[in-house]
mmCIF file of C-alpha atoms in Angstrom:
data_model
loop_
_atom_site.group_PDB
_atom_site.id
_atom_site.type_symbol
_atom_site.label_atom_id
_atom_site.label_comp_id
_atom_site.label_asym_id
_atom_site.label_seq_id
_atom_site.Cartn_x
_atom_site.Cartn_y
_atom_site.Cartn_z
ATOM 1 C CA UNK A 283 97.842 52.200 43.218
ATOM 2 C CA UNK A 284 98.943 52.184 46.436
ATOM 3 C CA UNK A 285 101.729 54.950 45.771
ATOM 4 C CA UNK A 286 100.303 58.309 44.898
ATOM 5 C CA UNK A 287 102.922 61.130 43.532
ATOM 6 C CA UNK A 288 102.763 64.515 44.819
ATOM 7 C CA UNK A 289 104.600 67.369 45.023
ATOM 8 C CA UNK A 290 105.396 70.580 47.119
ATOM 9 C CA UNK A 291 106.140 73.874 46.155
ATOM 10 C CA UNK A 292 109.612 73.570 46.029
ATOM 11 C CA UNK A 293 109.005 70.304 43.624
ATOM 12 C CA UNK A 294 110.128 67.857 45.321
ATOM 13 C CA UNK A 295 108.083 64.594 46.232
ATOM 14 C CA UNK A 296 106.434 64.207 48.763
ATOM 15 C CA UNK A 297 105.885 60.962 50.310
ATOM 16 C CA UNK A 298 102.545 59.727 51.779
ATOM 17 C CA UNK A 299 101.523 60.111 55.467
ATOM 18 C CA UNK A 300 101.270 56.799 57.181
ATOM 19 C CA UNK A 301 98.189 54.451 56.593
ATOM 20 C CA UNK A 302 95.928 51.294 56.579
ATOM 21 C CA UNK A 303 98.415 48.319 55.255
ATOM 22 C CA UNK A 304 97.710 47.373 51.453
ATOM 23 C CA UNK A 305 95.436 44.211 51.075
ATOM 24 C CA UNK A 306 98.140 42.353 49.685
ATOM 25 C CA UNK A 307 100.471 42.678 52.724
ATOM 26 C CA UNK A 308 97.786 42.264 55.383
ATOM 27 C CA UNK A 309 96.919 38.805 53.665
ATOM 28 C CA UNK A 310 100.872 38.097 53.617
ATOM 29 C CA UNK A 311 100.890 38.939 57.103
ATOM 30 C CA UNK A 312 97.945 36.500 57.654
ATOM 31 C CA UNK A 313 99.388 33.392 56.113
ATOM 32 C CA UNK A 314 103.108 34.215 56.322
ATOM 33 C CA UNK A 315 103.523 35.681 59.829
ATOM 34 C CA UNK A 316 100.495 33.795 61.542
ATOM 35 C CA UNK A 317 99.299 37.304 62.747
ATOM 36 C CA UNK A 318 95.971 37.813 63.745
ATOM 37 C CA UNK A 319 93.786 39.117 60.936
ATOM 38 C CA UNK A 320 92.341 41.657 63.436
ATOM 39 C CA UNK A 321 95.398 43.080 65.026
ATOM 40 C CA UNK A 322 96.400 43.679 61.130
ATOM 41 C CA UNK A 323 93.881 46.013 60.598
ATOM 42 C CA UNK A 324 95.823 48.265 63.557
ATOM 43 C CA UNK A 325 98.870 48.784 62.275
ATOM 44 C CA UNK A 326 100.088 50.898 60.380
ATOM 45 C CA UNK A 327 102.252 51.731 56.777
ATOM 46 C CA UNK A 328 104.210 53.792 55.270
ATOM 47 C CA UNK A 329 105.518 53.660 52.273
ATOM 48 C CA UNK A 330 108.263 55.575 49.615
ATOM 49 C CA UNK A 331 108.823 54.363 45.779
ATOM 50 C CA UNK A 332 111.614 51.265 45.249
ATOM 51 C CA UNK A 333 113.889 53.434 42.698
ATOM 52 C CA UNK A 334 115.127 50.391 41.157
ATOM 53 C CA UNK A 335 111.619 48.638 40.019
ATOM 54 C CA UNK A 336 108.900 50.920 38.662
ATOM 55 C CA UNK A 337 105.580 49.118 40.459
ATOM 56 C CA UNK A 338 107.763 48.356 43.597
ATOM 57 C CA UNK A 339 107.469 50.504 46.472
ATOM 58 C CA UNK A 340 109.425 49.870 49.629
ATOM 59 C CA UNK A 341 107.572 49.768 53.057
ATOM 60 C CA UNK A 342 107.454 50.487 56.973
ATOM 61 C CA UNK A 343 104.854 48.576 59.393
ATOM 62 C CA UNK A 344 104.385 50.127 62.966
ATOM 63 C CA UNK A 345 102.519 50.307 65.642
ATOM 64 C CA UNK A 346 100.878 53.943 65.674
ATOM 65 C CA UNK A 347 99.949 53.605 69.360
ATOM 66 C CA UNK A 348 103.439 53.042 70.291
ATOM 67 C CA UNK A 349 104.579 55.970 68.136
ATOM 68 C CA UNK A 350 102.402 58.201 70.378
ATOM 69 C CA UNK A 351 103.309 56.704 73.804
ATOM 70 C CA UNK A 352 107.314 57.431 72.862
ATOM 71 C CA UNK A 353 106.052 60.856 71.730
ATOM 72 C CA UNK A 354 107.266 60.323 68.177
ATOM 73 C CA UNK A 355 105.183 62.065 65.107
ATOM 74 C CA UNK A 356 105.374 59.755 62.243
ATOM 75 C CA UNK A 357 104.858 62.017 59.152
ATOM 76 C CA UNK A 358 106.009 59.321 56.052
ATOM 77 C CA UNK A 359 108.600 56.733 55.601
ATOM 78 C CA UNK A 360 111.637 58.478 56.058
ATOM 79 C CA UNK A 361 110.119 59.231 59.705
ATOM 80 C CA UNK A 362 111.561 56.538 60.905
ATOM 81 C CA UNK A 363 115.213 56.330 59.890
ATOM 82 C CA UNK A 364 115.514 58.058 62.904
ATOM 83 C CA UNK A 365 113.568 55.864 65.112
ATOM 84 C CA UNK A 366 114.035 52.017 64.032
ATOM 85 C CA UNK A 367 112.769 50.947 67.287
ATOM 86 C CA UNK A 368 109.422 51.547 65.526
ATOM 87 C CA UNK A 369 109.790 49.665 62.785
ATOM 88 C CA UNK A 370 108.003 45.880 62.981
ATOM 89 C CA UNK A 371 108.148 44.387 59.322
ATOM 90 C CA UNK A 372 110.023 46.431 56.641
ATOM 91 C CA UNK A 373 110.053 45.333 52.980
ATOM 92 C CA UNK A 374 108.864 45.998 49.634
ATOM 93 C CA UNK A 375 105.554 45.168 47.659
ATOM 94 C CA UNK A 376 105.463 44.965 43.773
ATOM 95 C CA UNK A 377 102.622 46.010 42.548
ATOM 96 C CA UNK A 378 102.865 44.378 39.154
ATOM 97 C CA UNK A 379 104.343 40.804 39.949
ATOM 98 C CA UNK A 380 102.251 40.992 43.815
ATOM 99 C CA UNK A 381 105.245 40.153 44.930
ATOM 100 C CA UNK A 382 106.125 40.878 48.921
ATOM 101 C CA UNK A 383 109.485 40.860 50.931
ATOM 102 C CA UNK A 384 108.980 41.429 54.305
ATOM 103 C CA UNK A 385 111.650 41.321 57.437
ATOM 104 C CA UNK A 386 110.492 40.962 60.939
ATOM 105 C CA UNK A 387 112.791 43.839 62.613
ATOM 106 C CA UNK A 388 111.243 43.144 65.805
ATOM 107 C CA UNK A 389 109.397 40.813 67.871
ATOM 108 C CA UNK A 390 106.141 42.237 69.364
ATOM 109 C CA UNK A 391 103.994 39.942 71.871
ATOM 110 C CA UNK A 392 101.053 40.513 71.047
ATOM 111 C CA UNK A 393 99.436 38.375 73.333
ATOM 112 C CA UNK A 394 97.759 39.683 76.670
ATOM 113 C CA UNK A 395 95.727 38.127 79.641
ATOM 114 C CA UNK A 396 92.126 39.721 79.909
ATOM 115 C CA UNK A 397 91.273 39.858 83.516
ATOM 116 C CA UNK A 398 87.657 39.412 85.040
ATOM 117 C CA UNK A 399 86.162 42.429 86.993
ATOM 118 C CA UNK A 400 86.164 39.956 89.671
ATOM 119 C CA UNK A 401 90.195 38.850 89.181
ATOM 120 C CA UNK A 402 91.059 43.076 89.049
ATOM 121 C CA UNK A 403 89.280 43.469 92.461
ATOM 122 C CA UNK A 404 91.597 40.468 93.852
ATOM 123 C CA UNK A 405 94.809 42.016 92.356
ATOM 124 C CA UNK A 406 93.719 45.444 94.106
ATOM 125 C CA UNK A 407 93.128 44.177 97.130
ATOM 126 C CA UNK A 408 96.224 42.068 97.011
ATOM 127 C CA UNK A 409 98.715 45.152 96.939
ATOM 128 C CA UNK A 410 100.245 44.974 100.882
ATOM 129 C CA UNK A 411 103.182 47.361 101.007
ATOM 130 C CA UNK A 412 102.675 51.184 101.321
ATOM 131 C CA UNK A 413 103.527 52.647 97.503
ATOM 132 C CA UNK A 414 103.094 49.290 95.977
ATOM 133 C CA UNK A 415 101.314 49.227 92.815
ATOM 134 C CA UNK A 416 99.304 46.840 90.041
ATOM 135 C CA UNK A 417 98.743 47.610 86.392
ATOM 136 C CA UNK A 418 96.318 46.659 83.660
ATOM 137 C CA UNK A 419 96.601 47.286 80.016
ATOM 138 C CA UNK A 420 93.768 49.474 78.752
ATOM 139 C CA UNK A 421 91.841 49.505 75.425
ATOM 140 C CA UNK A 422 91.029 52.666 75.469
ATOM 141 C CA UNK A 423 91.392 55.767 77.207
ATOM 142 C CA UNK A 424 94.217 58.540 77.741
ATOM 143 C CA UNK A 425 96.906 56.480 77.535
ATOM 144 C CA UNK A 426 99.162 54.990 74.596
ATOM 145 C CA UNK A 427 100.684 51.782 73.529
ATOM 146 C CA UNK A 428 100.546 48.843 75.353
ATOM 147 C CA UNK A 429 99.658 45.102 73.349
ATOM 148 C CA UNK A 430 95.645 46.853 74.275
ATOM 149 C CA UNK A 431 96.651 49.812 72.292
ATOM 150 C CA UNK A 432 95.703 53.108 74.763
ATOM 151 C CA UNK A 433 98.408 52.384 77.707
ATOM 152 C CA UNK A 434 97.638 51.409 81.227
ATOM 153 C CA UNK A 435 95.760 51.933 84.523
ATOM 154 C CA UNK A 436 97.755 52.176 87.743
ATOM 155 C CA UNK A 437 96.559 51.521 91.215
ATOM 156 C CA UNK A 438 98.470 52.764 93.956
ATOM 157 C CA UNK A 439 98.267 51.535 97.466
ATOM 158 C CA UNK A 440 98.322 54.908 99.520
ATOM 159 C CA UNK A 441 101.178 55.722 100.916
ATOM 160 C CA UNK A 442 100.099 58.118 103.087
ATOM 161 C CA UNK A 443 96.941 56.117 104.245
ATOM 162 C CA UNK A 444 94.827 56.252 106.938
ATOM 163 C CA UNK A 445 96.177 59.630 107.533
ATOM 164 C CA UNK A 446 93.055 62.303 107.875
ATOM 165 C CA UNK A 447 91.678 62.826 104.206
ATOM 166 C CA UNK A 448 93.667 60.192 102.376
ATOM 167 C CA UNK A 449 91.918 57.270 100.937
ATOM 168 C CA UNK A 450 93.425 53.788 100.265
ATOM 169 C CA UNK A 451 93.576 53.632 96.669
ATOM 170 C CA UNK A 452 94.972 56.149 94.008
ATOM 171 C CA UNK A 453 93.679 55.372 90.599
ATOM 172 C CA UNK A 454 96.190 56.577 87.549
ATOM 173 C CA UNK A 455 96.319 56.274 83.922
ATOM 174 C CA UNK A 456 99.802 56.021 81.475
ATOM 175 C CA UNK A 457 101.725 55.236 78.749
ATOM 176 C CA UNK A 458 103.064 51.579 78.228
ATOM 177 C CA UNK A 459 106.351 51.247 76.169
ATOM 178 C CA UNK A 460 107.904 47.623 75.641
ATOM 179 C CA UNK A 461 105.274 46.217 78.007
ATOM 180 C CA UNK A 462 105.903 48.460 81.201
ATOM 181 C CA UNK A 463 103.934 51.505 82.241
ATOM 182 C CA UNK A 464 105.641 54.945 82.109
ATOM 183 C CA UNK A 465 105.911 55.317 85.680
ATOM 184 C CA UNK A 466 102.423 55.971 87.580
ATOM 185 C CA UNK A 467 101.445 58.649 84.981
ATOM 186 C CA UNK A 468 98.306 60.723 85.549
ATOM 187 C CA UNK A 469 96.969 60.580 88.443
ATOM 188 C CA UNK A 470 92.593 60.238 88.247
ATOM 189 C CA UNK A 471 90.840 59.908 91.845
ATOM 190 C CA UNK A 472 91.180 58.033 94.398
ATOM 191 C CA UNK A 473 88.968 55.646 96.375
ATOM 192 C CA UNK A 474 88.162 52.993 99.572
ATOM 193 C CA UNK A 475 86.301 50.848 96.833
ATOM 194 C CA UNK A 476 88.644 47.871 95.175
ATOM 195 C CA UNK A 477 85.036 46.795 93.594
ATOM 196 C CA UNK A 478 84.303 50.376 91.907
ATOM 197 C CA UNK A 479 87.982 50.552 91.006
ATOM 198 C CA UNK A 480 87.597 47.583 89.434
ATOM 199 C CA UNK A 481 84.208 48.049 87.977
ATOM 200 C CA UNK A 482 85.779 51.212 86.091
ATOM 201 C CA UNK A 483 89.045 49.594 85.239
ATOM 202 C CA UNK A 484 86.799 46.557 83.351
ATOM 203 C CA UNK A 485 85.194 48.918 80.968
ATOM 204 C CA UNK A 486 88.431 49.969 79.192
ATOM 205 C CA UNK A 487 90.359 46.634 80.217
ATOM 206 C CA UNK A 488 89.433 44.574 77.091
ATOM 207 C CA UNK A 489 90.257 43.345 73.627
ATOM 208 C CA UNK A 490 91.536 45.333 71.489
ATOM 209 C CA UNK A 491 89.855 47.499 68.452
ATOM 210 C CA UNK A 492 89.262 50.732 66.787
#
């Protein structure tokens, strides 16, 4: 059973933390909402009892890496009452009749162009104006959320370049929330080399998985 009663010391119930998305509801996902069986694995569940049916349980789907990048700690299903803008599918699952209702509260875009080392190198060297930058999802890495799951990597053209000690490039790493990076975030190293930038960009610039 899915739904697992516990209780603190005050006795009250306490409702489990967010995890992996029942079988039942990741096949409903698959053959309902068309989603791709591996990007179900990623998200996430949480669920609290259905009052009204005894094997029914009502449930949240979201995005953990998106929780992180807007700096929200989802601790159970009540979490996010607070933060809807989290919530993807909400419904409830019956247990005994395998029944599933699920909503779409939101529509995600899922899907994301995966560059070539080769086409990151021409986007780098493509940036013309002083300050002007170019992003790329990242798979992993310091960053969160983003359709690759672990935010972005930024690359700057230098403003301040050629002056004495400044190099063309500046290579930084952020959070993406709904699709944009969080502003230049950290900032990494910096570099003359579009092909090394690129090189290291390629390693975390990818599919997604876990």
């Amino acid at each position: 059973m899915f739904w697992k009663r516990k209780q603190t010391k005050e006795g009250k119930i306490k409702l489990p933390g967010p995890q992996a998305i029942p079988g039942l509801v990741q096949k409903h996902l698959v053959t309902e909402g068309k989603m791709d069986p591996d990007l179900v694995t990623l998200l996430t569940a949480v669920v609290c009892k259905n009052p009204n049916v005894m094997t029914a349980f009502n449930i949240r789907i979201f995005d953990g890496s998106e929780a992180l990048a807007k700096k929200v700690e989802v601790k159970d299903y009540n979490s996010l009452d607070e933060h809807p803008d989290l919530i993807i599918y909400e419904g409830q699952l019956n247990e005994g009749s395998k029944q599933i209702k699920l909503e779409e509260k939101k529509r995600v875009s899922w899907d994301s162009p995966i560059f070539t080392e080769a086409e990151i190198q021409q986007k780098i060297e493509a940036l013309s104006e002083p300050g002007s930058t170019v992003s790329f999802y990242q798979a992993r890495g310091g960053g969160h959320g983003g359709p690759l799951g672990m935010g972005g990597a930024v690359v700057e053209l230098n403003p301040n370049y050629p002056a004495k000690k400044q190099k063309k490039y500046v290579m930084y790493i952020t959070d993406v929330i709904d699709m944009q990076p969080v502003g230049k975030g950290q900032k990494l190293w910096d570099s003359d080399k579009p092909k090394d930038i690129a090189r290291w960009i390629k390693q975390a610039h990818h599919k997604r998985k876990y």
